[in-house]
Tab-separated table of C-alpha atoms in Angstrom:
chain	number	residue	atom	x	y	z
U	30	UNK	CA	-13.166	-138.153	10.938
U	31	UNK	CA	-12.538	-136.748	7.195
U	32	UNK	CA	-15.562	-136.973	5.572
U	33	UNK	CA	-15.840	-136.409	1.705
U	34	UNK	CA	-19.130	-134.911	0.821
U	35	UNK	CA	-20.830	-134.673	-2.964
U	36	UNK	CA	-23.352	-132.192	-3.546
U	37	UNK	CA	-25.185	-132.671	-7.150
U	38	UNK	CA	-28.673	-130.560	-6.872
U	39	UNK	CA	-27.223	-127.273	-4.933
U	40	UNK	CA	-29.461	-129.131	-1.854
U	41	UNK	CA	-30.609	-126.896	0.672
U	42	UNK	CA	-29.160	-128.932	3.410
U	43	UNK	CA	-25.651	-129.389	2.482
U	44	UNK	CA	-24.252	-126.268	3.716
U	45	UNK	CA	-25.720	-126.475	6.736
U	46	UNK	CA	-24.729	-130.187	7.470
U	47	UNK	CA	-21.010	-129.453	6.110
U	48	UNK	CA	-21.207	-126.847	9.358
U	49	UNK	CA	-21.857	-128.916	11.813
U	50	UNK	CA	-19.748	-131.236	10.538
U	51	UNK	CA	-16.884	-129.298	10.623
U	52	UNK	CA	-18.244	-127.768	13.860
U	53	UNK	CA	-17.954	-130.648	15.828
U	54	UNK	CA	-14.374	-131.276	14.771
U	55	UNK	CA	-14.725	-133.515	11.582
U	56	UNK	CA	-12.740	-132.842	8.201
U	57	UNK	CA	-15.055	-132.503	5.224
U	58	UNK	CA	-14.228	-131.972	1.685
U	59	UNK	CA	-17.279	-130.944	-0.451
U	60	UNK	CA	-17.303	-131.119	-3.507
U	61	UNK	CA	-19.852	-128.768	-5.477
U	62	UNK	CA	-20.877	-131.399	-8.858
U	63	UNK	CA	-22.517	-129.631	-11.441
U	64	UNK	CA	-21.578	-131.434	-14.543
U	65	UNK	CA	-24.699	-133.686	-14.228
U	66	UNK	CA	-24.582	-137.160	-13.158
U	67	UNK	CA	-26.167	-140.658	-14.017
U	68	UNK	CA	-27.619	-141.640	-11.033
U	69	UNK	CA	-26.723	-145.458	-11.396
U	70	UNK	CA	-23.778	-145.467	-14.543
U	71	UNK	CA	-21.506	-142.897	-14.926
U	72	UNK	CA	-18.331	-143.351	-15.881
U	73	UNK	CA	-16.592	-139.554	-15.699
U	74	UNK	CA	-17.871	-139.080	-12.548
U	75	UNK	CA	-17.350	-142.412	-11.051
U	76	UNK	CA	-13.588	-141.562	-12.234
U	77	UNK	CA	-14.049	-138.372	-10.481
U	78	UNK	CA	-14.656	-140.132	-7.505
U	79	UNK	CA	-11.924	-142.472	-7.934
U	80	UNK	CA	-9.342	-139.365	-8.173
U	81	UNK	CA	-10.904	-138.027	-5.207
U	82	UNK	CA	-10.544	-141.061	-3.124
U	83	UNK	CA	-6.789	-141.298	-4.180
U	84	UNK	CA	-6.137	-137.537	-3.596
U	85	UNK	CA	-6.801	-137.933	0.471
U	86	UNK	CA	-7.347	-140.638	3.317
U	87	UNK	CA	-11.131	-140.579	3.852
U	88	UNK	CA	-13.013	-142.111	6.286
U	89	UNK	CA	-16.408	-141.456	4.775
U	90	UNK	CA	-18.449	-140.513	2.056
U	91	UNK	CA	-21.678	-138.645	2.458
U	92	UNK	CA	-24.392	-137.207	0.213
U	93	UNK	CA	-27.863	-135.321	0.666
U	94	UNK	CA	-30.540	-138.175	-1.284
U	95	UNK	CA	-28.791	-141.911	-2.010
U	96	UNK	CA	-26.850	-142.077	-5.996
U	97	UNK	CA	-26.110	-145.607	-6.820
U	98	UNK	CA	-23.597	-144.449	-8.662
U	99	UNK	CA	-21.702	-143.040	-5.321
U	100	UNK	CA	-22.497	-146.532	-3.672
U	101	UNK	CA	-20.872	-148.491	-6.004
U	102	UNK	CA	-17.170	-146.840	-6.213
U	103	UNK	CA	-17.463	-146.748	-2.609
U	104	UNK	CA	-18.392	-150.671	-2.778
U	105	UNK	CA	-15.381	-150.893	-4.801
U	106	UNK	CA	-13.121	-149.085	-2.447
U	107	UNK	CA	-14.197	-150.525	1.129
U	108	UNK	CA	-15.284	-147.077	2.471
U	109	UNK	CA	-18.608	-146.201	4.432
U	110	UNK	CA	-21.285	-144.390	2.082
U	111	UNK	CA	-23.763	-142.385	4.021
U	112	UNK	CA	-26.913	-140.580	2.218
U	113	UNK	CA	-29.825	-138.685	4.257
U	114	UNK	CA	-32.739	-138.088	1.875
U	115	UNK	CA	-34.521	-134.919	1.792
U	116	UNK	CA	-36.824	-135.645	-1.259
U	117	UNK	CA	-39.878	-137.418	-0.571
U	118	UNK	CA	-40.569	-139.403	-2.574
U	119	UNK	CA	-37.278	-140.624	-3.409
U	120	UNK	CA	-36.270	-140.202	-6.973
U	121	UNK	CA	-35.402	-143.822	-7.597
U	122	UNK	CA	-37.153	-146.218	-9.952
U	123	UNK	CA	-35.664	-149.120	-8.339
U	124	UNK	CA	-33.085	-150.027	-5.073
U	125	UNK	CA	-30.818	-151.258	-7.216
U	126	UNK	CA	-27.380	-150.844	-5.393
U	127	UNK	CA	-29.378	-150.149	-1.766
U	128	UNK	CA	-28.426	-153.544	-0.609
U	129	UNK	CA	-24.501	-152.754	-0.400
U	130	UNK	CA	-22.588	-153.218	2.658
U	131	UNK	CA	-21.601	-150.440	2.801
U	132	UNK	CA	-24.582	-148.461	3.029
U	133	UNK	CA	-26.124	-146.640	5.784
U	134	UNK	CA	-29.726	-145.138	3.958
U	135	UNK	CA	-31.530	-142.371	5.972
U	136	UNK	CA	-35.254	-141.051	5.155
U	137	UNK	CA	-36.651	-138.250	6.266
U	138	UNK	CA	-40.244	-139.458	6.007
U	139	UNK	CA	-41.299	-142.804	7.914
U	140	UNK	CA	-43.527	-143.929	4.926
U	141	UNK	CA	-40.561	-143.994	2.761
U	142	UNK	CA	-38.338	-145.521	5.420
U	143	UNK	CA	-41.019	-148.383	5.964
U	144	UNK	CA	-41.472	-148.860	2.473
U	145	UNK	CA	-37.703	-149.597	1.625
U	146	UNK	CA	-37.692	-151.600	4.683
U	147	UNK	CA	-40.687	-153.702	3.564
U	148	UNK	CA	-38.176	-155.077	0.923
U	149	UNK	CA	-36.147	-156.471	3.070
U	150	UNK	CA	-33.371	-154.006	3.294
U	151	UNK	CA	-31.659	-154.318	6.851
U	152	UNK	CA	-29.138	-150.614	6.171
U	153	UNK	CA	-32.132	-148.351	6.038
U	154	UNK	CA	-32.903	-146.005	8.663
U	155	UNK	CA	-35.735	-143.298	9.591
U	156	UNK	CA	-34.256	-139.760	10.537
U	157	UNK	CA	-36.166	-136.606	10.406
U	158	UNK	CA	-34.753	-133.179	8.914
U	159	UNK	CA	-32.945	-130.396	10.904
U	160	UNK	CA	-32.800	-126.814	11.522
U	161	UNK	CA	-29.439	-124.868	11.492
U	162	UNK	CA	-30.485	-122.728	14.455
U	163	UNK	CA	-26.812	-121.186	14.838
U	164	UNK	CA	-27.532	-119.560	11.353
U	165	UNK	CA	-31.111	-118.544	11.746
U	166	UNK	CA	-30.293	-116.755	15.366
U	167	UNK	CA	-28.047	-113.807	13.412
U	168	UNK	CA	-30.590	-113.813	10.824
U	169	UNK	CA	-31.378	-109.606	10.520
U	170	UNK	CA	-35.032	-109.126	9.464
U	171	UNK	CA	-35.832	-106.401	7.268
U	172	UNK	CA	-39.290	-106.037	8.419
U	173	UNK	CA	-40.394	-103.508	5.908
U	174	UNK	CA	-39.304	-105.782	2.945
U	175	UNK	CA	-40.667	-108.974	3.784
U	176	UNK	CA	-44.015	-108.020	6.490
U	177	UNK	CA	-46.673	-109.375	4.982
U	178	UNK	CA	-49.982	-111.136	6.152
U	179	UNK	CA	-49.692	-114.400	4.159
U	180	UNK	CA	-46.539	-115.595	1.961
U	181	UNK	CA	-46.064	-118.930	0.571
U	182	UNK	CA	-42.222	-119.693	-0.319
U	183	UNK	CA	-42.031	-122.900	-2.381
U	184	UNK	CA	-43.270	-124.713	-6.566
U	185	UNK	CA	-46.925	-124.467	-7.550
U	186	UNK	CA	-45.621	-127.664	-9.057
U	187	UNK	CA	-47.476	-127.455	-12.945
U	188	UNK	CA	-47.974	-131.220	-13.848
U	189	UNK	CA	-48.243	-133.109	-17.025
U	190	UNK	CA	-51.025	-134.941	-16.002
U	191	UNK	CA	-53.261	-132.597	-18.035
U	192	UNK	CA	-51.730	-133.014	-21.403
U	193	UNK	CA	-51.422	-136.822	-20.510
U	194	UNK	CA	-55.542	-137.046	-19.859
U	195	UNK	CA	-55.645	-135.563	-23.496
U	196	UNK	CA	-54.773	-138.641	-24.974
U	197	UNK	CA	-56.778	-141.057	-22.763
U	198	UNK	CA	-59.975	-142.827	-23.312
U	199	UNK	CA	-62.860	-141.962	-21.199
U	200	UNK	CA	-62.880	-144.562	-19.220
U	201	UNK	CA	-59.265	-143.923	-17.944
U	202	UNK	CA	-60.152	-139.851	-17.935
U	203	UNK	CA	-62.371	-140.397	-15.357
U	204	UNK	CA	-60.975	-142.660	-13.141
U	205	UNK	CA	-58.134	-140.208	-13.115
U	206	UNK	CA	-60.445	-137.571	-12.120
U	207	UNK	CA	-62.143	-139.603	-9.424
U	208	UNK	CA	-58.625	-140.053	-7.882
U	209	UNK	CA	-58.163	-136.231	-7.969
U	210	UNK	CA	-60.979	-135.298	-6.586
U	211	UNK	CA	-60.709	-137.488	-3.578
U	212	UNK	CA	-56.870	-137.032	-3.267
U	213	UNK	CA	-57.852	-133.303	-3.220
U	214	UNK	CA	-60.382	-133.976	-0.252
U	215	UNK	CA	-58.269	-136.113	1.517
U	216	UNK	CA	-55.745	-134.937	4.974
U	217	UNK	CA	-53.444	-137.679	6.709
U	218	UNK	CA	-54.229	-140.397	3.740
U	219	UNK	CA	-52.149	-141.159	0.249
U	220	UNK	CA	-54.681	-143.180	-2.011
U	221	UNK	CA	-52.248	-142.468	-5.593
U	222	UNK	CA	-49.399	-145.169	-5.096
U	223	UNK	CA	-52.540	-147.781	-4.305
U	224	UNK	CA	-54.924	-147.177	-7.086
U	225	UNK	CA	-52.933	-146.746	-10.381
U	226	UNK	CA	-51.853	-149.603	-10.221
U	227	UNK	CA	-49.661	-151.320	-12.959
U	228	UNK	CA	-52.516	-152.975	-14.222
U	229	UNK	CA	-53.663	-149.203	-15.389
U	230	UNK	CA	-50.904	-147.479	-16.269
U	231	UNK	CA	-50.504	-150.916	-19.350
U	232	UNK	CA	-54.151	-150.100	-20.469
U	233	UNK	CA	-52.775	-146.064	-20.887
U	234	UNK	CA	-49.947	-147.497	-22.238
U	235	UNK	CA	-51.628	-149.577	-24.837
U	236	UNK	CA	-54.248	-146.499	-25.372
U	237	UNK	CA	-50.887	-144.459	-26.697
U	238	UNK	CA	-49.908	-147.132	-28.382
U	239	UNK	CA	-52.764	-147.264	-30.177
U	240	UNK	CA	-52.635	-143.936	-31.162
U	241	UNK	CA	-49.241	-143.714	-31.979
U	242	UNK	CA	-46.561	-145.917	-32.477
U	243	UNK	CA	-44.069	-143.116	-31.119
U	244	UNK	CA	-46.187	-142.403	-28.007
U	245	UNK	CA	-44.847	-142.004	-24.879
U	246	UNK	CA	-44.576	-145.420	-22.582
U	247	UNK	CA	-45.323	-143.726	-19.190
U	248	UNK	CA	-44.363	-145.760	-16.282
U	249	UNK	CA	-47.261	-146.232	-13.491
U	250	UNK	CA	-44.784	-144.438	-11.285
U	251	UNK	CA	-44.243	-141.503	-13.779
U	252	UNK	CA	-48.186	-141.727	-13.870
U	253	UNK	CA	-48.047	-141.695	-10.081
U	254	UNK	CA	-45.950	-138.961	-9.723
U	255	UNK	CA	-48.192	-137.111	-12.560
U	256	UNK	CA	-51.744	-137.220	-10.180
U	257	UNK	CA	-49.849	-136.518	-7.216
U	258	UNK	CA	-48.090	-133.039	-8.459
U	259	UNK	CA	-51.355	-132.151	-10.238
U	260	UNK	CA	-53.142	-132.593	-6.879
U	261	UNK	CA	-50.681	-130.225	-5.538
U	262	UNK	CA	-50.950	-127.178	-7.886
U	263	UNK	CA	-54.832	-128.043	-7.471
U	264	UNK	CA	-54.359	-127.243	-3.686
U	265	UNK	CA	-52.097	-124.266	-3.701
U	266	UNK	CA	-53.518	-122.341	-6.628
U	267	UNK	CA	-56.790	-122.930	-4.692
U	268	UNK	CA	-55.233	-121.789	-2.091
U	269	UNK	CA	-53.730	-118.849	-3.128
U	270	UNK	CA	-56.553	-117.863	-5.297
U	271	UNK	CA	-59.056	-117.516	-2.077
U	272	UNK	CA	-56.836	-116.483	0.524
U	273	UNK	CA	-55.684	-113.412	-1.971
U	274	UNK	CA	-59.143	-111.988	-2.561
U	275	UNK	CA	-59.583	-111.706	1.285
U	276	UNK	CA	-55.826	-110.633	2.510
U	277	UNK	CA	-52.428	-109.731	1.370
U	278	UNK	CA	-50.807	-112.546	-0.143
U	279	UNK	CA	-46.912	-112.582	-1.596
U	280	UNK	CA	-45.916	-115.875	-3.487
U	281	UNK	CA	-42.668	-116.322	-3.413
U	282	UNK	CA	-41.614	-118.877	-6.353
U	283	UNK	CA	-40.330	-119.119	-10.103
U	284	UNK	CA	-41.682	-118.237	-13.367
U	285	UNK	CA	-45.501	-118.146	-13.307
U	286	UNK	CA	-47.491	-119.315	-16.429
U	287	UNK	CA	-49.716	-116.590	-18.004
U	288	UNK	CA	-53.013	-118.924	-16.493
U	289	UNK	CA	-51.448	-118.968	-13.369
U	290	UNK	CA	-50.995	-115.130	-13.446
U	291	UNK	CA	-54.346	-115.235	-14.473
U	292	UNK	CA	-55.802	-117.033	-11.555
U	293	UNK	CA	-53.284	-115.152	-9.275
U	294	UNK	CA	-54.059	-111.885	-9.977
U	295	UNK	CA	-54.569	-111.009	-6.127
U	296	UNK	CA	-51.619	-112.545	-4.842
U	297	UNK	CA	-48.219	-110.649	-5.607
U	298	UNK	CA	-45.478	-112.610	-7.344
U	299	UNK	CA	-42.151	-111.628	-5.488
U	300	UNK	CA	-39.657	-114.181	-7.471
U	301	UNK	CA	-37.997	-116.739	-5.965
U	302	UNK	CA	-35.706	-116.033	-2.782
U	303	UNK	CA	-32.769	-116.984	-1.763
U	304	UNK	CA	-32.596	-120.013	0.646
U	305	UNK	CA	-30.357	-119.202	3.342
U	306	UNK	CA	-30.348	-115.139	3.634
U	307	UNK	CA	-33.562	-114.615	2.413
U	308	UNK	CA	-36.149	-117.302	2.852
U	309	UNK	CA	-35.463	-117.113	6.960
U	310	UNK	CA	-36.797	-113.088	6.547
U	311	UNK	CA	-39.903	-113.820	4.616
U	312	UNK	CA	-40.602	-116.680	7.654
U	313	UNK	CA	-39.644	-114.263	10.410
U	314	UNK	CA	-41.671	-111.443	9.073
U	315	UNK	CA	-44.710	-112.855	7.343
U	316	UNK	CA	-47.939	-113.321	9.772
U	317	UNK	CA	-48.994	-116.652	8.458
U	318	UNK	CA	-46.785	-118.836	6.901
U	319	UNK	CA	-48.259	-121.700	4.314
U	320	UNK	CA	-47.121	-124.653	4.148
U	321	UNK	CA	-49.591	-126.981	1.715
U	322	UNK	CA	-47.665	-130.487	1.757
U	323	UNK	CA	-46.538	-132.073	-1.718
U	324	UNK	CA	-49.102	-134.800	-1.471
U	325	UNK	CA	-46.676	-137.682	-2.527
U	326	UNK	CA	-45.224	-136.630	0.828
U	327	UNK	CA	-47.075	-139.366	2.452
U	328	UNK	CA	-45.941	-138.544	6.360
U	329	UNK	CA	-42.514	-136.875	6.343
U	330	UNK	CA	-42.376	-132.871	7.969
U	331	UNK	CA	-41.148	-130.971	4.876
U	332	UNK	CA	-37.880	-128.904	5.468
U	333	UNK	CA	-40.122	-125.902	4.654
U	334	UNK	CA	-41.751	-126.868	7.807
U	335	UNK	CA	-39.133	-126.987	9.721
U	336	UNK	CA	-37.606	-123.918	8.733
U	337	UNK	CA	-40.411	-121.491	9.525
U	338	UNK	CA	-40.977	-122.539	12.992
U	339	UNK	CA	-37.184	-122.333	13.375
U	340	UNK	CA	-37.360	-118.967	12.487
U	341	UNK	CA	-39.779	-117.946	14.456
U	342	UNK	CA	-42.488	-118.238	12.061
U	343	UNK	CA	-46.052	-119.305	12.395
U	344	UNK	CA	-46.563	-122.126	10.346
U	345	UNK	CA	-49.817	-123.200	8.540
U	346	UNK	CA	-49.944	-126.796	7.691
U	347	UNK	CA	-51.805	-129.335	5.418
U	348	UNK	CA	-52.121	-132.209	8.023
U	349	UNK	CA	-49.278	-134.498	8.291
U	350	UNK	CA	-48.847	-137.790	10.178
U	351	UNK	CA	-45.442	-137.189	11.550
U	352	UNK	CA	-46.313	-133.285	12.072
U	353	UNK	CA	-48.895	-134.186	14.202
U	354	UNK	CA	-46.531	-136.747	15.791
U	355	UNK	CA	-43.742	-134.330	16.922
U	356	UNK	CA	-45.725	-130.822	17.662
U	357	UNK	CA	-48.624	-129.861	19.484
U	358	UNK	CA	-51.299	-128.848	16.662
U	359	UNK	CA	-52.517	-125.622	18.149
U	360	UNK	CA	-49.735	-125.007	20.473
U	361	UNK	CA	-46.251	-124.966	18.662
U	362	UNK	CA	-47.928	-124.817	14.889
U	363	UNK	CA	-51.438	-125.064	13.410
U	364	UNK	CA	-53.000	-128.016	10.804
U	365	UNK	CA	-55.751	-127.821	8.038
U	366	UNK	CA	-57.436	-130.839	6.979
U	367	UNK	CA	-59.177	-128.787	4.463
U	368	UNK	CA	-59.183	-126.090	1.912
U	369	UNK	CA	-62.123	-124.252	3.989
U	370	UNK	CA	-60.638	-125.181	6.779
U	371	UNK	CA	-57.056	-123.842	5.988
U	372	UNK	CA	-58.839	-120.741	5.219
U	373	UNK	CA	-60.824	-120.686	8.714
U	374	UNK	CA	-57.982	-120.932	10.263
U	375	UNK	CA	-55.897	-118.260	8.337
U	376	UNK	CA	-58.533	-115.383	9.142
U	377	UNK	CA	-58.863	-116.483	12.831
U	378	UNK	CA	-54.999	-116.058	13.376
U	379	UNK	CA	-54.619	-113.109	11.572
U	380	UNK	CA	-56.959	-111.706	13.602
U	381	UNK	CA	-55.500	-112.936	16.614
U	382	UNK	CA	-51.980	-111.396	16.943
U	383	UNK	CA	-51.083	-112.663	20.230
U	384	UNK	CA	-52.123	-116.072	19.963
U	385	UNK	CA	-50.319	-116.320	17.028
U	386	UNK	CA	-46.865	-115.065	18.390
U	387	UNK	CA	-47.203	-117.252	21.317
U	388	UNK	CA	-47.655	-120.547	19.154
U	389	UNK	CA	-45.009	-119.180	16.917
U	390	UNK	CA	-42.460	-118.850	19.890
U	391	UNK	CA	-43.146	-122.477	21.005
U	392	UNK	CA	-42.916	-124.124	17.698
U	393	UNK	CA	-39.497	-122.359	17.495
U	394	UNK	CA	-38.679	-123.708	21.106
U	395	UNK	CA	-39.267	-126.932	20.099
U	396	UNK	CA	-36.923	-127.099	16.972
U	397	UNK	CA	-34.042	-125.662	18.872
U	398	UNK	CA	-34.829	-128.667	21.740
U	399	UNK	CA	-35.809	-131.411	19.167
U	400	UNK	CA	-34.084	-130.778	15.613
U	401	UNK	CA	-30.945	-129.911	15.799
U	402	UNK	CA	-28.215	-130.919	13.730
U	403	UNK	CA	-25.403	-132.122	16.336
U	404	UNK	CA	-28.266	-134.730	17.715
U	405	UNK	CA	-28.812	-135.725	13.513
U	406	UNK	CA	-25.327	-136.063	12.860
U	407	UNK	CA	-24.504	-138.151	16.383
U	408	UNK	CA	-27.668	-140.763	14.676
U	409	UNK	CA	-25.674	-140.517	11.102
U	410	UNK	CA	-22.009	-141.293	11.834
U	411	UNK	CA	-23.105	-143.890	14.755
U	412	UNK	CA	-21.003	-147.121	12.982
């Protein structure tokens, strides 16, 4: 099959799809766009696309996440338009475009499958993440770099949601700090899509407006999105915070704020890594790896997840539905439903070496049994 592939956020998971791809005797073209794109108008790359289309005889169009944009030249052209997302929750403020024929919509995350398909879409599909164990087997592992007790590879995600509170009445400031607080508290439930409603984010609306006739017009899910990453940083600074006054703790990431240095000052900031020479070493060689869930992640296993265990790594969880669903909690990886209980759990592994490998082997065994990318790609080009 020739396959054209577009690649517009450097995703983690393109490389390693294009390989399989092209291991299991498909033609792919992919093309690296960085020029920014629209994701529902734009006309210089929809002509782009066009040239593209004209250039070769494709059978197929894939991307990593679904772009409207893509959809509708391949609308336009007859051709089958593939997308697996591996954002949750999708970036999209409405399905405009979802609906087309051609179409075939994959989510990593059931909630976000069953939410699409609530709206009557019959082209969308539920498809977990995979692990590109061929590339993580030659892997070399500089132990003495990377060994550490506790690393945590991934955004403290710094939210707006504080300078957005500024401007609220009290009323509003403390119903957003209700939700916090039992967001914060609560493992296997995702309360922020239910209660700010529409209803609330017009009365924060008309509070701005009231202030200012140039105020922002936040959207409830902009508002959404704004408790949920706050929630988030709440958890891992937390986190991080404890777990570095008691043990060595490396956090691996981008720029830190001078407060979150601040708060940090146990941990050690290594700088961000890169994703498919270095990441796999800090997994392989770190003792515990973290893994606190982006809470608008209402059930999907994060490709973080994934990627520890299928480097041998032991992974330490915030709980998650379909985690829980696919691996033995205990046995192939291990789940928090707490912040004390995340750091329970943390000092009884590191003090228990053995136990630790042996759950680390098995969550690896099951990734190179249950998510790998020739069984993904057999569900994705199934016409």
């Amino acid at each position: 099959m020739n396959i054209l592939l577009y690649d517009f956020l450097n995703s983690y998971i393109q490389s390693d799809l294009v390989y399989y791809l092209e291991k299991m005797g498909h033609h792919c073209t992919n093309v690296l766009y960085r020029e920014g794109v629209d994701k529902y108008d734009d006309d210089r790359f929809a002509t782009r696309m066009e040239r593209d289309l004209r250039s070769f005889s494709y059978d197929l169009v894939i991307t990593t996440n679904f772009w409207p944009v893509v959809s509708k030249v391949c609308k336009k052209h007859d051709i089958k338009y593939v997308s697996w997302f591996f954002d949750s929750p999708p970036n999209l403020p409405t399905a405009e475009c979802m609906d087309y024929s051609c179409n075939k919509i994959y989510f990593f995350a059931r909630a976000d499958y069953e939410k699409y398909k609530a709206l009557g879409l019959d082209n969308v599909y539920y498809l977990p993440l995979a692990v590109n164990v061929d590339r993580l087997r030659q892997i070399k592992v500089d132990e003495k770099k990377y060994c550490c007790e506790i690393s945590f590879v991934g955004k403290l995600y710094e939210s707006m949601l504080p300078a957005l509170m500024a401007h609220m009445d009290d009323y509003q400031k403390g119903f957003i700090d209700s939700v916090v607080k039992i967001q914060m508290e609560l493992y296997g439930g995702y309360i922020v899509d239910d209660v700010i409603t529409e209803e609330f984010a017009e009365s924060v609306r008309k509070r701005y407006k009231s202030l200012s006739d140039k105020a922002i017009q936040i959207s409830k899910q902009e508002l959404a999105w704004a408790v949920a990453s706050h929630v988030t940083h709440l958890e891992r600074m937390t986190l991080l915070s404890i777990l570095g006054k008691r043990h060595q703790v490396r956090l691996y990431t981008f720029e830190l704020s001078e407060d979150e240095k601040r708060l940090l000052g146990n941990v050690e900031f290594c700088g961000p890594v890169d994703y498919l020479k270095e990441m796999p070493q800090v997994f392989a060689a770190s003792k515990v790896n973290l893994c606190p869930v982006l809470k608008a992640n209402r059930s999907g296993i994060p490709l973080r997840a994934l990627d520890v265990m299928g480097c041998g790594g032991f992974l330490l969880s915030s709980y998650q539905s379909e985690l829980a669903e696919y691996f033995l909690d205990g046995d192939e990886c291990v789940m928090y439903e707490s912040i004390e209980d995340a750091i329970s759990k943390a000092n009884f592994y590191l003090s228990h070496e053995e136990l630790r490998r042996q759950i680390a082997a098995a969550g690896r065994a099951r990734i190179e049994d249950a998510f790998r990318y020739e069984d993904r790609i057999r569900v994705l080009l199934d016409f």
